[in-house]
Amino acid sequence: MNLVILMIFVPHSRADISGDLMVFHAGSLSVPFKEVARAFKKEYPGVRVTLEAAGSRASARKISDLNREADVFGSADYTVIDALLIPDHASWTIRFAANEMVLAYTEHSRYAREISNDNWYEILKKNDVEKAFAESFAVAEGVWTTSAVEHGYLEPEAGYATKIGQRLEIFVCTQSPYMDQTEVAQFLGIEPGQVRIIPSAVGGGFGGKLDISVQPLVALAAWILGRPVRSIYTRPESMVSTTKRHPVQMSARAGCSKDGKLTAYEYHGDFNTGAYASWGPTVADRVPVHCSGPYFVPNVLSQSRALLTNESPSGAFRGFGTPQAAIANDALLDVLAEKIGMDTLEFRIKNALRKGDRTATNQLLENSVGQVECLESLKSRWVKWRKQAEDFNQNNKNVKRGVGCGSAWYGCGNTSLSNPSTIRVGINGEGKLTLYNGAMDIGQGTNTIMVQICADALGLPASQFEYVMGDTDLTADAGKTSASRQAFVSGKATQLAGEHLRGQIIQLAEASENATLYLEQNGSVGSGKLIVEDESGEHVIVLADIL
């Protein structure tokens, strides 16, 4: 551990001091350094210290030697400008009289600090883990470190902006057109209604295109120059400027009974969110909910933090931190299975969540839970592949093969937040049927399934639909495309929109709910017709008469 303290002589002509180590400002507190050293020596025995002062040479010596500060700086008093503790996997509170500073460190960074205890520190507790561990037949534990990961989508960030009057039109690849609209307007100091986002087809996102990239750059240039401006990131520019999967330092332990039932799970994770917040709070919020995996565990304690560091920013990336947590979870399950002599696949089947179980948050799983069926479908191949690996390993000295299994889960949509989505569908006088969908398709197939869902709900063929995606002038906000939410959330909104339109048609035709709909689209003005057939006969609605 190292304690780094920046200090200057008192009095001193400089009101502040700069340097890489100046991280936490302690104000203008003047105290004899001997008192500071004595306090730290008492609270943190064995800590080593580096001292720096204006006009003096930096020195490093054991804290036990600090009572001889005259050998370093003479007998003068000093002003403590900054102090930083750098321990492993820990946070510390250091007090200078009335001053208090919260400090943290991860091995990925020279220094880090917790942004806000209220919003960035998450804890989940279910029953009593300590009691459960004490009563467990077997316990496994470990420590893991993961690194940052690049999204690696095929298409780099690209877009162009055009100023039209006092408005901007921005054609850009994005996962969240309405968020782009709000942020560009805020950046330029104009109203959101003055910004139109027209999404392009997106060549992959995986969370990496939730944050803005070229949008404010082309917007500012187009606004000032009054000319169209475009930008395409090179691959190095894309990799340097965009967020990554969160690196994490995590520790976890799990316990089970003699017959292989999980009894307790405890998890602690420090997620390096880099120099900007991005989606760090979401990661810290989601991980405690899912870190115990898709298994029934009666006792859970999980804690996570998103830490601000001096490194590249981390952000959204498929699963929002739960894939990292799954590394620890699956590793511990393998160890527990080995300790009690149970096959690792059977161990997972035994503990998999089932209908009627409660999760770590005490959510009751009332509907289908397909985990058991999924794992049981692997049994025949699992036995075959394990046998093949064993046979291979017996005949090969230097090259070995292994077979493993694992399960992971993550929440669908926003964690601890509402998931609103608005979808509209309408028919005009010519019989043009249009689905206005603000849900971005980034390769997952939203454009296809939304039309299919609406067609089923409305009762008209998908081939008759026109489709508008994501244009902020033409569609309502369907929320961001992330966390696999669009098929579930916007898909439901699309179903409701189709059912609502169908209900209006049935009411106008005075037909039964089970009626069959047909739409005549001739393309000429006022030629559109809706034909509604039920057991009483055929009902015709001339669209031009009502629109």
Coordinates of C-alpha atoms in Angstrom, one line a residue:
M1 CA 0.0 0.0 0.0
N2 CA 1.1 3.5 -0.7
L3 CA -0.1 6.8 0.8
V4 CA 0.7 9.7 -1.5
I5 CA 0.5 13.2 0.0
L6 CA 1.1 16.4 -1.8
M7 CA 2.0 19.4 0.4
I8 CA 3.6 22.8 0.1
F9 CA 5.3 25.1 2.6
V10 CA 3.1 27.4 4.6
P11 CA 3.0 30.2 3.8
H12 CA 3.6 29.8 0.1
S13 CA 3.2 32.1 -2.9
R14 CA 1.3 29.5 -4.8
A15 CA -2.3 28.9 -3.9
D16 CA -2.4 25.5 -5.5
I17 CA -0.1 22.8 -6.8
S18 CA -0.5 20.8 -10.0
G19 CA 0.7 17.3 -10.9
D20 CA -0.5 13.8 -11.7
L21 CA -1.0 13.0 -8.0
M22 CA -3.3 15.9 -7.2
V23 CA -6.6 14.1 -7.1
F24 CA -8.4 15.0 -3.9
H25 CA -8.4 18.6 -2.7
A26 CA -8.2 18.9 1.1
G27 CA -8.6 22.6 1.3
S28 CA -6.2 25.0 3.0
L29 CA -5.7 23.0 6.2
S30 CA -2.4 23.8 7.9
V31 CA -1.1 21.3 10.4
P32 CA 2.3 20.1 11.4
F33 CA 3.2 17.2 9.2
K34 CA 4.3 15.2 12.2
E35 CA 0.7 15.1 13.4
V36 CA -0.5 14.0 10.0
A37 CA 2.1 11.2 9.9
R38 CA 1.4 10.1 13.4
A39 CA -2.3 9.8 12.6
F40 CA -1.7 7.8 9.5
K41 CA 0.8 5.6 11.2
K42 CA -1.7 4.8 13.9
E43 CA -4.6 4.1 11.5
Y44 CA -2.6 2.4 8.7
P45 CA 0.5 0.6 10.2
G46 CA 3.1 -0.4 7.6
V47 CA 1.9 2.1 5.0
R48 CA 4.7 3.6 2.9
V49 CA 4.6 7.3 2.0
T50 CA 5.8 9.5 -0.8
L51 CA 6.2 13.2 0.0
E52 CA 6.4 16.0 -2.5
A53 CA 6.9 19.7 -1.8
A54 CA 7.7 22.8 -3.8
G55 CA 11.4 23.1 -4.3
S56 CA 12.1 19.8 -2.5
R57 CA 13.1 16.5 -3.8
A58 CA 10.6 13.7 -3.5
S59 CA 11.5 11.1 -0.9
A60 CA 10.1 7.8 0.0
R61 CA 10.6 6.3 3.4
K62 CA 8.7 4.1 5.9
I63 CA 6.0 5.8 7.9
S64 CA 7.8 4.9 11.1
D65 CA 10.6 7.3 10.0
L66 CA 8.3 10.2 9.4
N67 CA 8.8 11.6 12.9
R68 CA 12.2 12.7 11.5
E69 CA 10.5 15.0 9.0
A70 CA 13.2 17.6 9.7
D71 CA 15.6 15.4 7.7
V72 CA 13.4 15.9 4.7
F73 CA 11.9 19.3 4.8
G74 CA 13.2 20.9 8.0
S75 CA 11.0 21.7 10.9
A76 CA 8.4 23.9 9.1
D77 CA 4.7 23.2 9.0
Y78 CA 3.1 22.2 5.7
T79 CA -0.3 22.5 4.0
V80 CA -1.7 19.2 3.0
I81 CA -3.0 19.8 -0.6
D82 CA -3.9 16.2 -1.5
A83 CA -3.7 12.7 0.0
L84 CA -4.3 9.4 -1.7
L85 CA -4.3 6.0 -0.3
I86 CA -3.6 3.2 -2.8
P87 CA -4.5 -0.2 -1.3
D88 CA -5.5 -3.3 -3.1
H89 CA -9.3 -3.9 -3.5
A90 CA -10.3 -1.5 -0.8
S91 CA -11.7 2.0 -0.2
W92 CA -10.7 4.2 2.7
T93 CA -11.9 7.2 4.5
I94 CA -9.3 9.7 5.5
R95 CA -10.1 12.7 7.8
F96 CA -8.3 15.9 8.2
A97 CA -10.1 17.6 11.0
A98 CA -13.5 18.5 9.4
N99 CA -12.4 17.3 5.9
E100 CA -13.4 13.8 4.7
M101 CA -12.4 12.1 1.5
V102 CA -13.5 8.8 0.1
L103 CA -10.7 7.1 -1.8
A104 CA -10.6 3.9 -3.8
Y105 CA -8.2 2.1 -6.1
T106 CA -8.3 -0.6 -8.7
E107 CA -5.2 -2.3 -10.2
H108 CA -6.2 -1.0 -13.6
S109 CA -5.7 2.6 -12.5
R110 CA -3.3 4.7 -10.6
Y111 CA -6.1 6.2 -8.7
A112 CA -9.9 6.1 -8.6
R113 CA -12.7 7.5 -6.5
E114 CA -16.2 6.6 -5.8
I115 CA -18.5 9.0 -7.6
S116 CA -21.5 8.9 -5.3
N117 CA -22.3 6.5 -2.5
D118 CA -26.0 7.1 -3.1
N119 CA -26.2 6.3 -6.8
W120 CA -23.2 4.3 -7.6
Y121 CA -23.0 1.8 -4.7
E122 CA -25.5 -1.0 -4.9
I123 CA -26.2 -3.7 -2.3
L124 CA -28.7 -6.6 -2.4
K125 CA -29.3 -8.8 0.7
K126 CA -31.6 -11.9 0.9
N127 CA -31.7 -13.6 4.3
D128 CA -28.5 -14.4 6.2
V129 CA -25.5 -15.5 4.2
E130 CA -23.1 -15.8 7.1
K131 CA -25.3 -18.2 8.9
A132 CA -25.8 -20.2 5.7
F133 CA -22.1 -20.4 5.0
A134 CA -21.5 -21.7 8.5
E135 CA -24.0 -24.4 7.9
S136 CA -22.8 -25.3 4.4
F137 CA -21.3 -28.7 3.7
A138 CA -18.9 -27.2 1.1
V139 CA -17.8 -23.6 0.3
A140 CA -15.9 -22.3 -2.7
E141 CA -14.5 -18.9 -3.2
G142 CA -12.2 -16.9 -5.6
V143 CA -11.0 -13.6 -6.9
W144 CA -11.2 -12.6 -10.6
T145 CA -10.1 -9.7 -12.7
T146 CA -11.4 -8.9 -16.2
S147 CA -10.2 -6.4 -18.8
A148 CA -11.9 -3.9 -21.1
V149 CA -13.4 -5.3 -24.2
E150 CA -14.0 -3.5 -27.5
H151 CA -17.5 -4.0 -29.1
G152 CA -15.9 -4.5 -32.6
Y153 CA -19.0 -3.8 -34.7
L154 CA -18.5 -3.9 -38.4
E155 CA -19.7 -0.4 -39.1
P156 CA -17.7 2.5 -37.5
E157 CA -19.6 5.5 -36.3
A158 CA -20.7 7.7 -39.2
G159 CA -23.2 10.4 -40.0
Y160 CA -23.9 13.8 -41.6
A161 CA -25.8 16.9 -40.6
T162 CA -27.7 19.5 -42.6
K163 CA -29.0 22.9 -41.4
I164 CA -32.4 23.7 -42.7
G165 CA -33.6 27.1 -41.6
Q166 CA -33.3 27.1 -37.8
R167 CA -33.3 23.3 -37.6
L168 CA -30.8 20.5 -38.0
E169 CA -31.3 17.2 -39.7
I170 CA -28.8 14.5 -38.6
F171 CA -28.5 11.2 -40.5
V172 CA -26.5 8.9 -38.2
C173 CA -26.0 5.4 -37.0
T174 CA -27.4 5.1 -33.5
Q175 CA -29.1 2.9 -30.9
S176 CA -31.2 5.8 -29.4
P177 CA -32.4 8.5 -31.7
Y178 CA -34.4 10.4 -29.1
M179 CA -31.5 10.4 -26.7
D180 CA -29.3 11.8 -29.5
Q181 CA -31.9 14.5 -30.2
T182 CA -31.9 15.6 -26.5
E183 CA -28.1 15.6 -26.2
V184 CA -27.4 17.4 -29.4
A185 CA -30.0 20.1 -28.5
Q186 CA -28.4 20.5 -25.1
F187 CA -25.0 20.7 -26.6
L188 CA -26.0 23.4 -29.0
G189 CA -28.3 25.3 -26.6
I190 CA -31.4 24.9 -28.8
E191 CA -34.7 23.2 -28.4
P192 CA -35.0 19.5 -29.0
G193 CA -37.7 20.2 -31.6
Q194 CA -35.0 22.0 -33.7
V195 CA -33.1 18.7 -34.0
R196 CA -34.3 15.9 -36.3
I197 CA -32.5 12.5 -36.0
I198 CA -32.9 10.3 -39.0
P199 CA -31.3 6.9 -38.2
S200 CA -29.4 5.0 -40.8
A201 CA -29.2 1.3 -41.0
V202 CA -26.9 0.3 -38.2
G203 CA -24.1 -2.2 -38.7
G204 CA -24.0 -3.5 -35.2
G205 CA -24.1 -1.7 -31.8
F206 CA -24.0 -4.1 -28.8
G207 CA -24.4 -1.0 -26.5
G208 CA -21.5 0.9 -28.1
K209 CA -23.7 3.3 -30.0
L210 CA -25.9 4.3 -27.1
D211 CA -23.5 7.1 -26.3
I212 CA -23.1 9.9 -28.8
S213 CA -20.2 9.9 -31.1
V214 CA -20.2 12.0 -34.3
Q215 CA -23.6 13.6 -33.6
P216 CA -22.5 16.8 -31.8
L217 CA -19.4 17.2 -34.1
V218 CA -21.3 17.3 -37.3
A219 CA -24.2 19.2 -35.7
L220 CA -21.9 22.0 -34.5
A221 CA -20.1 22.3 -37.8
A222 CA -23.3 22.3 -39.8
W223 CA -24.9 24.8 -37.5
I224 CA -22.0 27.3 -37.8
L225 CA -21.1 26.8 -41.4
G226 CA -24.6 26.5 -42.8
R227 CA -23.4 23.7 -45.0
P228 CA -23.8 19.9 -44.9
V229 CA -21.1 18.2 -42.8
R230 CA -20.3 14.5 -42.7
S231 CA -17.9 12.4 -40.6
I232 CA -16.9 8.8 -40.6
Y233 CA -14.6 7.4 -37.9
T234 CA -11.7 5.3 -38.9
R235 CA -11.4 2.1 -37.0
P236 CA -8.6 3.5 -34.7
E237 CA -10.8 6.6 -34.1
S238 CA -13.7 4.4 -33.2
M239 CA -11.7 2.2 -30.8
V240 CA -10.1 5.2 -29.1
S241 CA -13.2 7.4 -28.6
T242 CA -15.9 4.9 -27.7
T243 CA -16.8 3.1 -24.5
K244 CA -15.7 -0.5 -23.7
R245 CA -17.0 -3.3 -21.5
H246 CA -16.3 -2.6 -17.8
P247 CA -13.2 -4.0 -16.4
V248 CA -13.9 -5.4 -12.9
Q249 CA -12.2 -6.7 -9.9
M250 CA -14.5 -9.2 -8.1
S251 CA -14.6 -11.7 -5.3
A252 CA -17.3 -14.2 -4.6
R253 CA -18.0 -17.3 -2.6
A254 CA -20.7 -19.9 -2.8
G255 CA -21.9 -22.7 -0.5
C256 CA -23.9 -25.9 -0.9
S257 CA -25.4 -28.8 1.1
K258 CA -24.1 -32.3 1.0
D259 CA -26.7 -33.3 -1.6
G260 CA -25.7 -30.4 -3.9
K261 CA -28.3 -27.7 -3.2
L262 CA -27.0 -24.2 -3.2
T263 CA -27.2 -22.6 0.3
A264 CA -25.5 -19.1 -0.1
Y265 CA -23.9 -16.8 -2.5
E266 CA -21.8 -13.6 -1.8
Y267 CA -20.4 -11.3 -4.4
H268 CA -18.4 -8.1 -4.4
G269 CA -17.5 -6.2 -7.6
D270 CA -15.6 -3.0 -8.3
F271 CA -16.4 -1.9 -11.9
N272 CA -14.0 0.6 -13.5
T273 CA -16.3 3.0 -15.3
G274 CA -13.4 5.2 -16.5
A275 CA -13.3 9.0 -16.8
Y276 CA -17.0 9.5 -17.6
A277 CA -20.1 8.0 -16.1
S278 CA -21.7 6.7 -19.3
W279 CA -23.7 3.6 -18.2
G280 CA -21.7 2.9 -15.1
P281 CA -24.7 3.4 -12.8
T282 CA -26.7 0.9 -14.8
V283 CA -23.9 -1.7 -14.5
A284 CA -23.6 -1.2 -10.7
D285 CA -27.4 -1.4 -10.4
R286 CA -27.9 -4.6 -12.5
V287 CA -25.0 -6.8 -11.3
P288 CA -26.3 -7.4 -7.8
V289 CA -29.7 -8.6 -9.2
H290 CA -28.1 -11.2 -11.5
C291 CA -24.7 -12.2 -10.0
S292 CA -26.0 -15.3 -8.4
G293 CA -27.0 -16.7 -11.8
P294 CA -30.2 -18.3 -13.0
Y295 CA -30.2 -20.6 -9.9
F296 CA -32.2 -20.7 -6.7
V297 CA -30.1 -19.5 -3.8
P298 CA -31.9 -18.9 -0.5
N299 CA -29.3 -16.6 1.0
V300 CA -27.6 -13.9 -1.1
L301 CA -25.4 -10.8 -0.4
S302 CA -24.2 -8.9 -3.4
Q303 CA -22.4 -5.5 -3.6
S304 CA -21.2 -3.6 -6.6
R305 CA -19.6 -0.2 -7.2
A306 CA -19.0 1.9 -10.3
L307 CA -15.7 3.7 -9.9
L308 CA -14.5 6.9 -11.7
T309 CA -10.9 6.4 -12.8
N310 CA -8.4 8.2 -15.0
E311 CA -8.9 5.5 -17.8
S312 CA -10.9 5.1 -20.9
P313 CA -14.6 5.3 -20.3
S314 CA -16.6 2.1 -20.0
G315 CA -20.2 1.9 -21.0
A316 CA -23.0 -0.3 -22.2
F317 CA -22.1 -3.7 -23.6
R318 CA -24.4 -6.7 -23.9
G319 CA -25.6 -7.6 -20.4
F320 CA -24.5 -4.5 -18.5
G321 CA -21.9 -6.3 -16.2
T322 CA -23.7 -9.6 -15.8
P323 CA -21.4 -11.5 -18.2
Q324 CA -18.5 -10.5 -16.0
A325 CA -20.3 -11.7 -12.9
A326 CA -21.2 -15.0 -14.6
I327 CA -17.5 -15.8 -14.8
A328 CA -17.3 -16.0 -11.1
N329 CA -20.6 -17.7 -10.7
D330 CA -19.9 -20.6 -13.1
A331 CA -16.4 -21.1 -11.8
L332 CA -17.7 -21.5 -8.2
L333 CA -20.4 -23.9 -9.3
D334 CA -17.8 -26.1 -11.0
V335 CA -15.7 -26.2 -7.8
L336 CA -18.6 -27.0 -5.6
A337 CA -19.7 -29.8 -7.8
E338 CA -16.2 -31.2 -7.7
K339 CA -16.0 -31.0 -3.9
I340 CA -19.2 -33.0 -3.4
G341 CA -18.5 -35.4 -6.3
M342 CA -21.4 -34.4 -8.5
D343 CA -21.4 -34.0 -12.3
T344 CA -21.2 -30.2 -13.1
L345 CA -24.2 -30.4 -15.5
E346 CA -26.3 -32.3 -13.0
F347 CA -25.3 -29.7 -10.3
R348 CA -26.7 -26.9 -12.5
I349 CA -29.9 -28.8 -13.3
K350 CA -30.5 -29.5 -9.6
N351 CA -30.2 -25.8 -8.7
A352 CA -31.7 -24.2 -11.9
L353 CA -34.6 -21.7 -11.3
R354 CA -38.0 -23.2 -11.8
K355 CA -41.5 -21.9 -12.0
G356 CA -42.6 -20.8 -8.5
D357 CA -39.1 -20.1 -7.3
R358 CA -38.0 -16.6 -6.0
T359 CA -34.9 -14.8 -7.3
A360 CA -32.3 -13.0 -5.2
T361 CA -34.6 -9.9 -5.3
N362 CA -37.5 -12.1 -4.1
Q363 CA -39.3 -11.8 -7.4
L364 CA -41.7 -14.7 -7.9
L365 CA -41.3 -16.5 -11.2
E366 CA -44.9 -17.1 -12.0
N367 CA -44.7 -18.1 -15.7
S368 CA -42.5 -20.3 -17.7
V369 CA -38.8 -20.7 -16.8
G370 CA -37.0 -22.7 -19.4
Q371 CA -33.7 -23.2 -17.6
V372 CA -34.1 -26.9 -16.7
E373 CA -35.3 -27.9 -20.1
C374 CA -32.4 -26.0 -21.7
L375 CA -29.8 -27.8 -19.5
E376 CA -31.5 -31.2 -19.8
S377 CA -31.4 -31.0 -23.6
L378 CA -27.5 -31.0 -23.3
K379 CA -27.3 -34.3 -21.5
S380 CA -26.7 -36.7 -24.4
R381 CA -24.1 -34.5 -26.0
W382 CA -22.5 -33.7 -22.6
V383 CA -21.9 -37.4 -21.9
K384 CA -20.6 -38.0 -25.4
W385 CA -18.2 -35.0 -25.4
R386 CA -16.9 -35.7 -21.9
K387 CA -16.1 -39.3 -23.0
Q388 CA -14.4 -38.1 -26.2
A389 CA -12.3 -35.6 -24.2
E390 CA -11.2 -38.2 -21.7
D391 CA -10.2 -40.6 -24.4
F392 CA -8.2 -37.9 -26.2
N393 CA -6.4 -36.9 -23.0
Q394 CA -5.3 -40.4 -22.2
N395 CA -3.6 -40.7 -25.6
N396 CA -2.0 -37.2 -25.7
K397 CA 0.6 -35.9 -23.3
N398 CA 1.0 -32.3 -24.3
V399 CA -2.4 -31.3 -25.7
K400 CA -5.5 -31.7 -23.6
R401 CA -9.2 -31.1 -24.2
G402 CA -12.0 -30.2 -21.8
V403 CA -15.7 -29.7 -21.9
G404 CA -17.6 -27.2 -19.8
C405 CA -21.1 -25.8 -19.4
G406 CA -22.4 -22.6 -18.0
S407 CA -25.5 -20.5 -17.7
A408 CA -26.1 -16.8 -17.5
W409 CA -29.0 -14.4 -17.4
Y410 CA -29.7 -10.7 -17.5
G411 CA -32.6 -8.4 -17.2
C412 CA -34.7 -7.4 -20.2
G413 CA -34.8 -3.6 -20.5
N414 CA -34.0 -0.9 -18.0
T415 CA -33.0 -2.0 -14.5
S416 CA -34.9 -0.3 -11.7
L417 CA -36.5 2.1 -14.2
S418 CA -39.7 2.2 -16.3
N419 CA -39.5 0.9 -19.8
P420 CA -41.9 3.1 -21.8
S421 CA -42.4 2.7 -25.5
T422 CA -44.9 4.4 -27.9
I423 CA -45.8 2.8 -31.3
R424 CA -48.3 4.2 -33.8
V425 CA -50.0 2.6 -36.8
G426 CA -52.5 4.2 -39.2
I427 CA -54.3 4.0 -42.5
N428 CA -54.9 7.0 -44.8
G429 CA -57.6 7.6 -47.5
E430 CA -55.7 5.8 -50.2
G431 CA -55.5 2.7 -48.0
K432 CA -51.8 3.2 -47.2
L433 CA -51.1 1.3 -44.0
T434 CA -48.0 2.6 -42.1
L435 CA -46.3 1.4 -38.9
Y436 CA -44.4 4.3 -37.3
N437 CA -41.8 2.6 -35.1
G438 CA -39.2 4.4 -33.1
A439 CA -37.4 1.2 -32.1
M440 CA -34.0 1.0 -33.7
D441 CA -33.0 -2.2 -35.6
I442 CA -29.2 -2.6 -35.1
G443 CA -29.2 -6.1 -36.6
Q444 CA -31.4 -8.0 -34.2
G445 CA -34.4 -7.9 -36.6
T446 CA -36.7 -5.3 -35.0
N447 CA -37.8 -4.1 -38.4
T448 CA -39.1 -7.5 -39.3
I449 CA -40.8 -8.6 -36.1
M450 CA -42.6 -5.2 -35.4
V451 CA -44.4 -5.5 -38.7
Q452 CA -45.2 -9.2 -38.0
I453 CA -46.6 -8.4 -34.6
C454 CA -48.7 -5.5 -35.8
A455 CA -50.0 -7.6 -38.7
D456 CA -51.1 -10.4 -36.4
A457 CA -52.8 -8.0 -34.0
L458 CA -54.5 -6.0 -36.7
G459 CA -55.5 -9.0 -38.8
L460 CA -54.0 -7.7 -42.1
P461 CA -51.0 -9.2 -44.0
A462 CA -47.5 -7.9 -43.3
S463 CA -47.0 -7.4 -47.1
Q464 CA -49.4 -4.4 -47.0
F465 CA -47.5 -2.4 -44.4
E466 CA -45.3 0.6 -45.1
Y467 CA -42.7 1.1 -42.4
V468 CA -41.0 4.1 -40.8
M469 CA -38.2 3.5 -38.3
G470 CA -36.7 5.8 -35.7
D471 CA -37.2 9.2 -37.4
T472 CA -37.8 11.7 -34.6
D473 CA -40.1 13.8 -36.8
L474 CA -42.3 10.9 -37.7
T475 CA -42.2 8.4 -34.9
A476 CA -42.8 8.5 -31.1
D477 CA -40.1 7.6 -28.6
A478 CA -39.8 3.8 -28.3
G479 CA -36.9 4.0 -25.9
K480 CA -33.3 3.0 -26.6
T481 CA -32.4 -0.3 -28.3
S482 CA -30.5 -2.0 -25.5
A483 CA -30.8 -5.0 -23.1
S484 CA -32.9 -7.0 -25.5
R485 CA -35.9 -4.8 -24.7
Q486 CA -37.4 -3.9 -28.0
A487 CA -39.0 -7.2 -28.9
F488 CA -40.5 -7.5 -25.5
V489 CA -41.4 -3.9 -24.6
S490 CA -41.9 -2.2 -28.0
G491 CA -43.3 -5.5 -29.4
K492 CA -46.0 -5.2 -26.8
A493 CA -46.7 -1.6 -27.6
T494 CA -46.9 -2.6 -31.3
Q495 CA -49.4 -5.4 -30.4
L496 CA -51.5 -2.9 -28.5
A497 CA -51.4 -0.4 -31.3
G498 CA -52.5 -3.0 -33.8
E499 CA -55.3 -4.2 -31.5
H500 CA -56.4 -0.6 -31.0
L501 CA -56.7 0.1 -34.7
R502 CA -58.5 -3.2 -35.3
G503 CA -61.0 -2.3 -32.5
Q504 CA -61.8 1.1 -34.2
I505 CA -62.3 -0.7 -37.5
I506 CA -64.6 -3.3 -36.0
Q507 CA -66.6 -0.6 -34.2
L508 CA -67.0 1.5 -37.4
A509 CA -68.1 -1.6 -39.3
E510 CA -70.4 -2.7 -36.5
A511 CA -69.0 -6.2 -36.9
S512 CA -68.1 -8.9 -34.5
E513 CA -64.7 -9.2 -32.8
N514 CA -63.8 -12.3 -34.8
A515 CA -64.3 -10.6 -38.1
T516 CA -61.8 -11.0 -40.9
L517 CA -60.3 -7.8 -42.4
Y518 CA -59.3 -7.1 -46.0
L519 CA -57.6 -3.9 -47.2
E520 CA -57.9 -2.6 -50.8
Q521 CA -55.0 -0.4 -51.8
N522 CA -55.4 0.9 -55.3
G523 CA -53.0 3.8 -55.0
S524 CA -55.4 6.5 -56.3
V525 CA -56.8 9.3 -54.2
G526 CA -59.8 8.2 -52.1
S527 CA -59.8 4.6 -53.4
G528 CA -58.8 2.8 -50.2
K529 CA -61.4 0.4 -48.8
L530 CA -61.6 -1.8 -45.7
I531 CA -63.7 -4.9 -46.1
V532 CA -64.9 -6.5 -42.8
E533 CA -66.4 -9.9 -43.0
D534 CA -68.2 -11.7 -40.1
E535 CA -71.1 -14.1 -39.7
S536 CA -73.6 -11.4 -40.6
G537 CA -72.0 -10.6 -43.9
E538 CA -69.6 -8.1 -45.5
H539 CA -69.2 -4.6 -44.3
V540 CA -67.3 -2.0 -46.5
I541 CA -65.6 1.1 -45.1
V542 CA -64.6 3.7 -47.8
L543 CA -61.6 5.3 -46.1
A544 CA -62.0 8.6 -47.9
D545 CA -65.4 9.0 -46.3
I546 CA -64.1 8.9 -42.7
L547 CA -60.6 10.4 -43.1

